[in-house]
mmCIF file of C-alpha atoms in Angstrom:
data_model
loop_
_atom_site.group_PDB
_atom_site.id
_atom_site.type_symbol
_atom_site.label_atom_id
_atom_site.label_comp_id
_atom_site.label_asym_id
_atom_site.label_seq_id
_atom_site.Cartn_x
_atom_site.Cartn_y
_atom_site.Cartn_z
ATOM 1 C CA MET A 1 89.986 45.657 0.389
ATOM 2 C CA LYS A 2 92.746 44.655 -2.083
ATOM 3 C CA LEU A 3 92.793 46.528 -5.371
ATOM 4 C CA ASN A 4 93.307 45.003 -8.804
ATOM 5 C CA THR A 5 96.872 46.038 -9.740
ATOM 6 C CA THR A 6 96.114 48.025 -12.898
ATOM 7 C CA PHE A 7 93.055 49.708 -11.456
ATOM 8 C CA ALA A 8 94.905 50.435 -8.234
ATOM 9 C CA LYS A 9 97.486 52.523 -10.076
ATOM 10 C CA VAL A 10 94.712 54.854 -11.189
ATOM 11 C CA LEU A 11 92.869 54.912 -7.870
ATOM 12 C CA ALA A 12 96.048 55.636 -5.914
ATOM 13 C CA LEU A 13 97.169 58.640 -7.947
ATOM 14 C CA GLY A 14 96.329 61.049 -5.145
ATOM 15 C CA ALA A 15 97.096 58.883 -2.143
ATOM 16 C CA THR A 16 100.043 60.945 -0.904
ATOM 17 C CA LEU A 17 98.093 64.192 -1.208
ATOM 18 C CA ALA A 18 95.108 62.676 0.569
ATOM 19 C CA LEU A 19 97.188 61.316 3.432
ATOM 20 C CA THR A 20 99.222 64.475 3.985
ATOM 21 C CA GLY A 21 96.624 67.129 3.281
ATOM 22 C CA GLY A 22 95.332 67.503 6.832
ATOM 23 C CA GLY A 23 91.719 67.187 7.944
ATOM 24 C CA ALA A 24 88.854 66.370 5.596
ATOM 25 C CA MET A 25 87.197 69.267 3.847
ATOM 26 C CA ALA A 26 83.735 69.526 2.361
ATOM 27 C CA LYS A 27 83.701 68.949 -1.385
ATOM 28 C CA GLU A 28 80.926 69.494 -3.938
ATOM 29 C CA ILE A 29 81.265 67.408 -7.086
ATOM 30 C CA THR A 30 79.460 68.358 -10.282
ATOM 31 C CA TYR A 31 77.832 65.572 -12.280
ATOM 32 C CA VAL A 32 76.497 66.358 -15.754
ATOM 33 C CA THR A 33 74.304 64.139 -17.909
ATOM 34 C CA TYR A 34 72.405 64.459 -21.165
ATOM 35 C CA ILE A 35 69.573 62.292 -19.803
ATOM 36 C CA THR A 36 66.504 63.604 -17.994
ATOM 37 C CA PRO A 37 65.719 63.487 -14.251
ATOM 38 C CA THR A 38 62.987 60.895 -14.895
ATOM 39 C CA HIS A 39 65.303 58.518 -16.755
ATOM 40 C CA PRO A 40 65.616 55.118 -15.002
ATOM 41 C CA ILE A 41 69.343 55.601 -14.422
ATOM 42 C CA MET A 42 68.664 58.831 -12.575
ATOM 43 C CA LYS A 43 65.518 58.184 -10.571
ATOM 44 C CA TYR A 44 66.236 54.596 -9.545
ATOM 45 C CA ALA A 45 70.013 54.638 -9.297
ATOM 46 C CA TYR A 46 71.986 57.856 -9.511
ATOM 47 C CA TYR A 47 69.919 60.099 -7.233
ATOM 48 C CA PRO A 48 69.856 57.448 -4.454
ATOM 49 C CA TYR A 49 73.599 56.987 -5.041
ATOM 50 C CA VAL A 50 74.121 60.721 -4.466
ATOM 51 C CA GLU A 51 72.292 60.489 -1.143
ATOM 52 C CA ARG A 52 74.306 57.457 -0.026
ATOM 53 C CA ILE A 53 77.600 59.178 -0.849
ATOM 54 C CA LYS A 54 76.564 62.199 1.201
ATOM 55 C CA GLU A 55 75.392 60.077 4.132
ATOM 56 C CA GLN A 56 78.378 57.721 4.165
ATOM 57 C CA THR A 57 80.896 60.588 4.038
ATOM 58 C CA ASP A 58 79.072 62.398 6.870
ATOM 59 C CA GLY A 59 78.161 65.211 4.497
ATOM 60 C CA GLU A 60 81.758 65.851 3.437
ATOM 61 C CA ILE A 61 80.988 64.933 -0.197
ATOM 62 C CA THR A 62 77.950 66.277 -2.010
ATOM 63 C CA ILE A 63 77.141 65.851 -5.699
ATOM 64 C CA GLU A 64 75.395 68.595 -7.679
ATOM 65 C CA VAL A 65 73.566 67.017 -10.612
ATOM 66 C CA TYR A 66 72.818 68.776 -13.922
ATOM 67 C CA THR A 67 70.492 66.850 -16.233
ATOM 68 C CA GLY A 68 69.011 67.110 -19.704
ATOM 69 C CA GLY A 69 72.163 68.212 -21.522
ATOM 70 C CA SER A 70 72.157 71.660 -19.913
ATOM 71 C CA LEU A 71 75.972 71.615 -19.684
ATOM 72 C CA GLY A 72 76.781 69.429 -22.669
ATOM 73 C CA GLY A 73 75.380 66.742 -24.947
ATOM 74 C CA SER A 74 76.431 63.112 -25.099
ATOM 75 C CA LYS A 75 79.395 63.815 -27.384
ATOM 76 C CA GLU A 76 80.695 66.850 -25.467
ATOM 77 C CA LEU A 77 80.836 65.419 -21.961
ATOM 78 C CA LEU A 78 84.114 63.500 -22.224
ATOM 79 C CA PRO A 79 86.077 66.603 -23.353
ATOM 80 C CA ASN A 80 84.449 68.549 -20.515
ATOM 81 C CA VAL A 81 85.482 65.994 -17.888
ATOM 82 C CA ARG A 82 88.943 65.687 -19.405
ATOM 83 C CA ALA A 83 89.463 69.451 -19.253
ATOM 84 C CA GLY A 84 88.078 69.696 -15.724
ATOM 85 C CA VAL A 85 85.142 71.863 -16.816
ATOM 86 C CA VAL A 86 82.951 69.391 -14.940
ATOM 87 C CA ASP A 87 83.976 66.833 -12.330
ATOM 88 C CA SER A 88 81.951 63.852 -13.500
ATOM 89 C CA ALA A 89 79.498 62.992 -16.273
ATOM 90 C CA THR A 90 77.607 60.323 -18.157
ATOM 91 C CA LEU A 91 80.130 59.157 -20.769
ATOM 92 C CA VAL A 92 79.258 57.181 -23.897
ATOM 93 C CA PRO A 93 82.358 55.479 -25.365
ATOM 94 C CA ILE A 94 80.748 54.687 -28.727
ATOM 95 C CA TYR A 95 80.348 58.435 -29.298
ATOM 96 C CA THR A 96 83.997 59.094 -28.381
ATOM 97 C CA SER A 97 85.649 56.035 -29.897
ATOM 98 C CA ALA A 98 88.783 57.933 -30.910
ATOM 99 C CA ASP A 99 89.489 58.564 -27.222
ATOM 100 C CA LEU A 100 88.126 55.326 -25.730
ATOM 101 C CA PRO A 101 88.566 52.845 -28.589
ATOM 102 C CA THR A 102 88.748 49.571 -26.658
ATOM 103 C CA LEU A 103 85.721 50.124 -24.432
ATOM 104 C CA SER A 104 83.878 51.452 -27.471
ATOM 105 C CA ALA A 105 84.702 48.218 -29.299
ATOM 106 C CA ILE A 106 83.345 46.141 -26.408
ATOM 107 C CA GLY A 107 80.207 48.293 -26.433
ATOM 108 C CA GLY A 108 79.928 47.549 -30.128
ATOM 109 C CA LEU A 109 78.832 44.030 -29.179
ATOM 110 C CA MET A 110 75.400 45.266 -28.130
ATOM 111 C CA ALA A 111 73.728 43.347 -30.959
ATOM 112 C CA ALA A 112 75.189 40.101 -29.596
ATOM 113 C CA VAL A 113 73.528 40.555 -26.204
ATOM 114 C CA SER A 114 69.917 39.912 -25.203
ATOM 115 C CA ASP A 115 70.058 39.696 -21.393
ATOM 116 C CA PRO A 116 70.632 43.136 -19.812
ATOM 117 C CA ARG A 117 71.737 41.844 -16.410
ATOM 118 C CA ALA A 118 74.356 39.483 -17.825
ATOM 119 C CA GLY A 119 75.463 41.978 -20.458
ATOM 120 C CA LEU A 120 75.974 44.809 -18.005
ATOM 121 C CA ALA A 121 77.681 42.691 -15.365
ATOM 122 C CA ALA A 122 80.095 41.312 -17.962
ATOM 123 C CA ALA A 123 80.877 44.844 -19.155
ATOM 124 C CA ASN A 124 81.721 46.005 -15.645
ATOM 125 C CA GLU A 125 83.847 42.936 -15.004
ATOM 126 C CA VAL A 126 85.865 43.354 -18.186
ATOM 127 C CA ALA A 127 86.214 47.141 -17.961
ATOM 128 C CA MET A 128 87.347 47.042 -14.322
ATOM 129 C CA LEU A 129 89.328 43.775 -14.159
ATOM 130 C CA ARG A 130 90.099 42.290 -17.579
ATOM 131 C CA CYS A 131 90.917 45.194 -19.902
ATOM 132 C CA PRO A 132 94.110 47.117 -19.095
ATOM 133 C CA GLU A 133 93.719 49.128 -22.296
ATOM 134 C CA CYS A 134 90.331 50.404 -21.084
ATOM 135 C CA LEU A 135 91.906 51.687 -17.879
ATOM 136 C CA GLU A 136 94.892 53.193 -19.671
ATOM 137 C CA GLN A 137 92.664 55.055 -22.129
ATOM 138 C CA ALA A 138 90.574 56.459 -19.296
ATOM 139 C CA ASP A 139 93.770 57.594 -17.594
ATOM 140 C CA LYS A 140 94.940 59.339 -20.768
ATOM 141 C CA ASN A 141 91.608 61.169 -20.836
ATOM 142 C CA ASN A 142 92.052 62.340 -17.245
ATOM 143 C CA PHE A 143 89.293 60.357 -15.544
ATOM 144 C CA ILE A 144 88.716 57.151 -13.638
ATOM 145 C CA SER A 145 85.715 54.916 -14.258
ATOM 146 C CA LEU A 146 83.667 53.635 -11.320
ATOM 147 C CA ALA A 147 80.581 51.972 -12.836
ATOM 148 C CA LEU A 148 79.089 51.140 -16.213
ATOM 149 C CA GLY A 149 75.387 51.240 -16.971
ATOM 150 C CA GLY A 150 73.070 50.397 -19.810
ATOM 151 C CA GLY A 151 69.493 49.651 -20.682
ATOM 152 C CA GLY A 152 66.946 47.004 -21.439
ATOM 153 C CA PRO A 153 66.566 44.959 -24.621
ATOM 154 C CA TYR A 154 65.813 47.036 -27.689
ATOM 155 C CA ALA A 155 62.439 47.320 -29.344
ATOM 156 C CA LEU A 156 61.548 49.281 -32.468
ATOM 157 C CA MET A 157 59.452 52.351 -31.610
ATOM 158 C CA CYS A 158 58.055 53.693 -34.844
ATOM 159 C CA THR A 159 55.734 56.131 -36.549
ATOM 160 C CA LYS A 160 54.671 53.381 -38.987
ATOM 161 C CA PRO A 161 54.244 49.615 -38.608
ATOM 162 C CA VAL A 162 57.288 47.362 -39.049
ATOM 163 C CA VAL A 163 56.589 43.638 -38.760
ATOM 164 C CA THR A 164 58.313 41.803 -41.623
ATOM 165 C CA LEU A 165 61.650 41.949 -43.415
ATOM 166 C CA GLU A 166 59.854 43.628 -46.303
ATOM 167 C CA ASP A 167 58.457 46.307 -43.967
ATOM 168 C CA LEU A 168 61.993 47.061 -42.768
ATOM 169 C CA LYS A 169 63.390 47.928 -46.193
ATOM 170 C CA GLY A 170 64.305 51.605 -46.432
ATOM 171 C CA VAL A 171 63.027 52.434 -42.953
ATOM 172 C CA LYS A 172 65.163 55.112 -41.259
ATOM 173 C CA ILE A 173 66.103 53.793 -37.835
ATOM 174 C CA ARG A 174 67.883 55.588 -35.007
ATOM 175 C CA ALA A 175 70.385 52.856 -34.216
ATOM 176 C CA THR A 176 74.029 52.980 -33.203
ATOM 177 C CA SER A 177 77.020 50.677 -33.350
ATOM 178 C CA SER A 178 76.393 47.011 -34.148
ATOM 179 C CA VAL A 179 72.608 47.355 -33.852
ATOM 180 C CA GLY A 180 72.690 49.862 -36.700
ATOM 181 C CA ASN A 181 74.862 47.497 -38.719
ATOM 182 C CA VAL A 182 72.413 44.625 -38.233
ATOM 183 C CA PHE A 183 69.455 46.723 -39.340
ATOM 184 C CA ALA A 184 71.435 47.881 -42.367
ATOM 185 C CA GLN A 185 72.061 44.248 -43.361
ATOM 186 C CA LEU A 186 68.315 43.644 -43.044
ATOM 187 C CA GLY A 187 67.507 46.493 -45.440
ATOM 188 C CA GLY A 188 66.925 49.351 -43.016
ATOM 189 C CA THR A 189 68.740 52.691 -43.017
ATOM 190 C CA PRO A 190 70.495 53.365 -39.700
ATOM 191 C CA VAL A 191 70.771 57.002 -38.648
ATOM 192 C CA ALA A 192 73.300 58.087 -36.006
ATOM 193 C CA VAL A 193 71.416 60.273 -33.545
ATOM 194 C CA GLY A 194 72.237 60.751 -29.861
ATOM 195 C CA ALA A 195 69.685 59.331 -27.431
ATOM 196 C CA GLY A 196 68.842 62.823 -26.203
ATOM 197 C CA GLU A 197 68.001 63.967 -29.745
ATOM 198 C CA THR A 198 65.620 61.131 -30.629
ATOM 199 C CA TYR A 199 62.406 63.116 -30.052
ATOM 200 C CA GLU A 200 63.423 65.839 -32.488
ATOM 201 C CA ALA A 201 64.593 63.241 -35.018
ATOM 202 C CA LEU A 202 61.145 61.584 -35.000
ATOM 203 C CA GLN A 203 59.392 64.954 -35.065
ATOM 204 C CA ARG A 204 61.343 66.150 -38.111
ATOM 205 C CA GLY A 205 61.034 62.851 -39.949
ATOM 206 C CA GLN A 206 64.776 62.345 -39.787
ATOM 207 C CA VAL A 207 63.981 58.831 -38.547
ATOM 208 C CA ASP A 208 60.914 56.583 -38.799
ATOM 209 C CA CYS A 209 61.865 54.367 -35.867
ATOM 210 C CA VAL A 210 64.005 54.449 -32.765
ATOM 211 C CA ALA A 211 65.784 51.264 -31.672
ATOM 212 C CA GLY A 212 66.005 51.364 -27.898
ATOM 213 C CA PRO A 213 64.445 50.296 -24.600
ATOM 214 C CA THR A 214 60.721 51.006 -24.369
ATOM 215 C CA SER A 215 61.329 53.147 -21.262
ATOM 216 C CA TRP A 216 62.710 55.777 -23.649
ATOM 217 C CA MET A 217 59.106 56.594 -24.535
ATOM 218 C CA GLU A 218 58.965 58.241 -21.115
ATOM 219 C CA SER A 219 62.589 59.246 -20.598
ATOM 220 C CA PHE A 220 62.834 61.115 -23.897
ATOM 221 C CA ASN A 221 59.095 61.763 -24.335
ATOM 222 C CA LEU A 222 58.914 59.584 -27.456
ATOM 223 C CA LYS A 223 55.376 58.569 -26.495
ATOM 224 C CA GLU A 224 54.147 61.750 -28.174
ATOM 225 C CA MET A 225 55.516 60.592 -31.536
ATOM 226 C CA VAL A 226 55.504 56.769 -31.424
ATOM 227 C CA LYS A 227 52.468 54.922 -32.803
ATOM 228 C CA TYR A 228 53.820 51.356 -33.010
ATOM 229 C CA VAL A 229 56.232 49.212 -30.983
ATOM 230 C CA THR A 230 57.711 46.090 -32.549
ATOM 231 C CA ASP A 231 58.687 43.717 -29.739
ATOM 232 C CA LEU A 232 62.123 42.506 -30.888
ATOM 233 C CA LYS A 233 63.984 42.177 -27.566
ATOM 234 C CA PHE A 234 67.171 42.461 -29.572
ATOM 235 C CA GLY A 235 70.350 44.245 -28.536
ATOM 236 C CA VAL A 236 71.378 45.731 -25.197
ATOM 237 C CA ALA A 237 73.475 48.848 -24.570
ATOM 238 C CA PHE A 238 75.881 48.170 -21.712
ATOM 239 C CA SER A 239 78.990 50.358 -21.992
ATOM 240 C CA THR A 240 77.800 53.781 -20.798
ATOM 241 C CA ILE A 241 79.976 55.048 -17.947
ATOM 242 C CA ILE A 242 77.486 56.261 -15.346
ATOM 243 C CA SER A 243 79.942 56.963 -12.530
ATOM 244 C CA ASP A 244 83.399 58.408 -13.101
ATOM 245 C CA MET A 245 85.536 61.291 -11.914
ATOM 246 C CA ASN A 246 88.102 63.721 -13.244
ATOM 247 C CA THR A 247 91.481 62.475 -12.056
ATOM 248 C CA SER A 248 92.454 65.708 -10.322
ATOM 249 C CA VAL A 249 89.197 65.723 -8.385
ATOM 250 C CA TRP A 250 89.714 62.071 -7.429
ATOM 251 C CA LYS A 251 93.198 62.957 -6.210
ATOM 252 C CA GLY A 252 91.691 65.524 -3.878
ATOM 253 C CA LEU A 253 89.587 62.966 -2.014
ATOM 254 C CA THR A 254 90.804 61.007 0.963
ATOM 255 C CA GLU A 255 91.339 57.269 0.717
ATOM 256 C CA GLN A 256 88.222 56.716 2.837
ATOM 257 C CA GLN A 257 86.119 58.957 0.601
ATOM 258 C CA ARG A 258 87.294 57.168 -2.535
ATOM 259 C CA GLN A 259 86.398 53.848 -0.937
ATOM 260 C CA VAL A 260 82.840 55.048 -0.338
ATOM 261 C CA PHE A 261 82.415 55.564 -4.090
ATOM 262 C CA ILE A 262 83.828 52.117 -4.866
ATOM 263 C CA ASP A 263 81.693 50.416 -2.212
ATOM 264 C CA ASN A 264 78.519 51.919 -3.706
ATOM 265 C CA SER A 265 79.209 50.874 -7.290
ATOM 266 C CA ALA A 266 77.526 47.450 -7.135
ATOM 267 C CA LYS A 267 74.262 48.903 -5.843
ATOM 268 C CA LEU A 268 74.388 51.691 -8.436
ATOM 269 C CA VAL A 269 74.670 49.122 -11.238
ATOM 270 C CA ALA A 270 71.987 46.841 -9.786
ATOM 271 C CA ASP A 271 69.536 49.683 -9.137
ATOM 272 C CA GLN A 272 69.796 51.074 -12.656
ATOM 273 C CA THR A 273 69.482 47.613 -14.219
ATOM 274 C CA TYR A 274 66.332 46.643 -12.335
ATOM 275 C CA GLY A 275 64.966 50.165 -12.640
ATOM 276 C CA TYR A 276 65.291 49.970 -16.397
ATOM 277 C CA MET A 277 63.597 46.580 -16.479
ATOM 278 C CA HIS A 278 60.726 47.928 -14.378
ATOM 279 C CA ASP A 279 60.212 51.014 -16.517
ATOM 280 C CA ASP A 280 60.479 49.124 -19.794
ATOM 281 C CA GLN A 281 57.429 47.134 -18.757
ATOM 282 C CA THR A 282 55.375 49.859 -17.065
ATOM 283 C CA VAL A 283 56.036 52.468 -19.776
ATOM 284 C CA LEU A 284 55.067 50.001 -22.484
ATOM 285 C CA GLU A 285 51.846 49.156 -20.647
ATOM 286 C CA ALA A 286 51.022 52.849 -20.286
ATOM 287 C CA GLY A 287 51.712 53.426 -23.974
ATOM 288 C CA LEU A 288 49.416 50.587 -24.971
ATOM 289 C CA ALA A 289 46.683 52.047 -22.787
ATOM 290 C CA ASP A 290 47.108 55.364 -24.620
ATOM 291 C CA GLY A 291 46.711 53.780 -28.034
ATOM 292 C CA ILE A 292 50.196 52.711 -29.065
ATOM 293 C CA GLU A 293 50.022 49.380 -30.884
ATOM 294 C CA LEU A 294 52.312 46.488 -29.915
ATOM 295 C CA LEU A 295 53.387 44.451 -32.932
ATOM 296 C CA LYS A 296 54.771 40.927 -32.987
ATOM 297 C CA PRO A 297 57.663 40.566 -35.444
ATOM 298 C CA SER A 298 57.289 37.995 -38.189
ATOM 299 C CA ASP A 299 59.154 34.701 -38.110
ATOM 300 C CA ASP A 300 61.332 35.710 -41.063
ATOM 301 C CA LEU A 301 62.433 38.912 -39.298
ATOM 302 C CA LEU A 302 63.250 37.076 -36.056
ATOM 303 C CA ALA A 303 65.163 34.332 -37.883
ATOM 304 C CA ALA A 304 67.236 36.876 -39.805
ATOM 305 C CA LEU A 305 68.036 38.760 -36.603
ATOM 306 C CA LYS A 306 69.129 35.583 -34.825
ATOM 307 C CA THR A 307 71.440 34.587 -37.683
ATOM 308 C CA LEU A 308 73.168 37.960 -37.707
ATOM 309 C CA GLN A 309 73.356 38.068 -33.908
ATOM 310 C CA GLN A 310 75.286 34.798 -33.768
ATOM 311 C CA GLY A 311 78.066 36.223 -35.925
ATOM 312 C CA GLU A 312 78.570 39.455 -33.999
ATOM 313 C CA PHE A 313 81.531 38.472 -31.818
ATOM 314 C CA THR A 314 83.541 37.433 -34.874
ATOM 315 C CA ARG A 315 82.458 40.384 -37.012
ATOM 316 C CA VAL A 316 83.212 43.025 -34.388
ATOM 317 C CA THR A 317 86.562 41.440 -33.505
ATOM 318 C CA GLU A 318 87.705 41.363 -37.130
ATOM 319 C CA MET A 319 86.490 44.907 -37.793
ATOM 320 C CA GLU A 320 88.223 46.347 -34.734
ATOM 321 C CA MET A 321 91.452 44.465 -35.425
ATOM 322 C CA GLU A 322 91.524 45.997 -38.905
ATOM 323 C CA ARG A 323 91.128 49.398 -37.276
ATOM 324 C CA GLY A 324 94.057 48.686 -35.007
ATOM 325 C CA THR A 325 92.073 49.018 -31.781
ATOM 326 C CA PRO A 326 94.479 48.284 -28.908
ATOM 327 C CA GLY A 327 94.019 44.928 -27.166
ATOM 328 C CA VAL A 328 90.650 44.346 -28.808
ATOM 329 C CA GLU A 329 90.925 40.617 -29.547
ATOM 330 C CA ALA A 330 91.668 39.791 -25.913
ATOM 331 C CA ALA A 331 89.075 42.278 -24.644
ATOM 332 C CA ILE A 332 86.250 40.881 -26.767
ATOM 333 C CA GLU A 333 87.147 37.298 -25.878
ATOM 334 C CA ALA A 334 87.167 38.318 -22.218
ATOM 335 C CA TYR A 335 83.714 39.803 -22.671
ATOM 336 C CA ARG A 336 82.384 36.671 -24.371
ATOM 337 C CA VAL A 337 83.634 34.493 -21.506
ATOM 338 C CA ALA A 338 82.291 36.892 -18.870
ATOM 339 C CA TYR A 339 78.891 37.156 -20.595
ATOM 340 C CA ASP A 340 78.518 33.364 -20.673
ATOM 341 C CA LYS A 341 79.472 33.220 -16.984
ATOM 342 C CA TRP A 342 76.956 35.909 -16.041
ATOM 343 C CA LEU A 343 74.183 34.240 -18.031
ATOM 344 C CA GLY A 344 74.610 31.338 -15.638
ATOM 345 C CA ILE A 345 74.674 33.604 -12.596
ATOM 346 C CA VAL A 346 71.487 35.489 -13.511
ATOM 347 C CA GLU A 347 69.722 32.250 -14.399
ATOM 348 C CA GLU A 348 70.466 31.020 -10.898
ATOM 349 C CA ILE A 349 69.285 34.336 -9.409
ATOM 350 C CA GLY A 350 65.986 34.186 -11.301
ATOM 351 C CA GLU A 351 63.790 36.940 -12.696
ATOM 352 C CA GLY A 352 63.640 39.136 -9.600
ATOM 353 C CA ASN A 353 65.920 39.401 -6.580
ATOM 354 C CA PRO A 354 67.946 42.596 -7.167
ATOM 355 C CA GLU A 355 69.685 42.068 -3.826
ATOM 356 C CA ALA A 356 71.191 38.795 -5.055
ATOM 357 C CA TYR A 357 72.289 40.484 -8.287
ATOM 358 C CA GLU A 358 73.928 43.296 -6.323
ATOM 359 C CA LYS A 359 75.724 40.777 -4.100
ATOM 360 C CA ALA A 360 77.006 38.915 -7.158
ATOM 361 C CA LEU A 361 78.309 42.168 -8.638
ATOM 362 C CA GLN A 362 80.055 43.000 -5.379
ATOM 363 C CA ASP A 363 81.545 39.524 -4.947
ATOM 364 C CA GLU A 364 82.616 38.997 -8.549
ATOM 365 C CA ILE A 365 83.759 42.538 -9.449
ATOM 366 C CA PHE A 366 83.812 45.456 -7.059
ATOM 367 C CA SER A 367 85.287 43.638 -4.038
ATOM 368 C CA LYS A 368 88.287 42.835 -6.236
ATOM 369 C CA LEU A 369 89.179 46.409 -7.145
#
């Protein structure tokens, strides 16, 4: 398979070592994440990915997974990968924007996105093929990126009812990046809390609501605290790096072993996307059966959200250009174009059909690396 030129420079860093190092040796790779074993990314996507890597390398590569933040929270994992303390981890660019500014800026468009399949596919396409600054910044931080993940459309999961614009005023909302900015413009008070700390934030009253996919009620046990869900379907997180590797570790793999990781990226992305969509629905239904109340947002709240959403590409571009984020104008325009393209692709695929989505990811992105 031919590699995209910029990406190929990173992937080929250890080619000479791999080709001259003799016979293949067994290698255990450590993967650390702040999310729980029952999280959709893990149970539907990453654990099956681990098994495929082992099988397709004839047992030469195994991945030891550490979940729940046992070896680092969401903000500590990039420094740990960079230093080689761990081999691989779930990385969240918006929490490490000083190190990964361009991908963080792209991720800051989450309020502009409503379709998780199109949003996530566009993010992978831009990060892997259309954003040289993203690749260069990863290289400077001593890792290579193999797949981006994300979640479903955001709802408001609250300890008190929020239906109208008036209800939203003064409400403390766990919301990050552009989603937090939108809620602030609507009168809410965004609070920056890592996804893994949302339960404690609700428990302590640090926040009244959590903006996120409804599957979080299971993944982070929010169902014990949440009493109301406002069905906004607004905002999608799509820039979390769910497969990556410390550069030195990558250098130690053979060319064939590296290719196995690349060849499994499309399925990893598709599995986590459809897994999230499945759990968003089933977890919400279970919560409703247990007494959580589903609220329909008022027309004035939905209209205000739509107005702000339409201006997000321009707002984020201007903000990041003022900050001096490298290559951001071209990167955000590339994302806008890719998102529009993928909206058409997923419309053609239809509501289901994860196999067709995986094939599109492979054809449009990962076969071109």
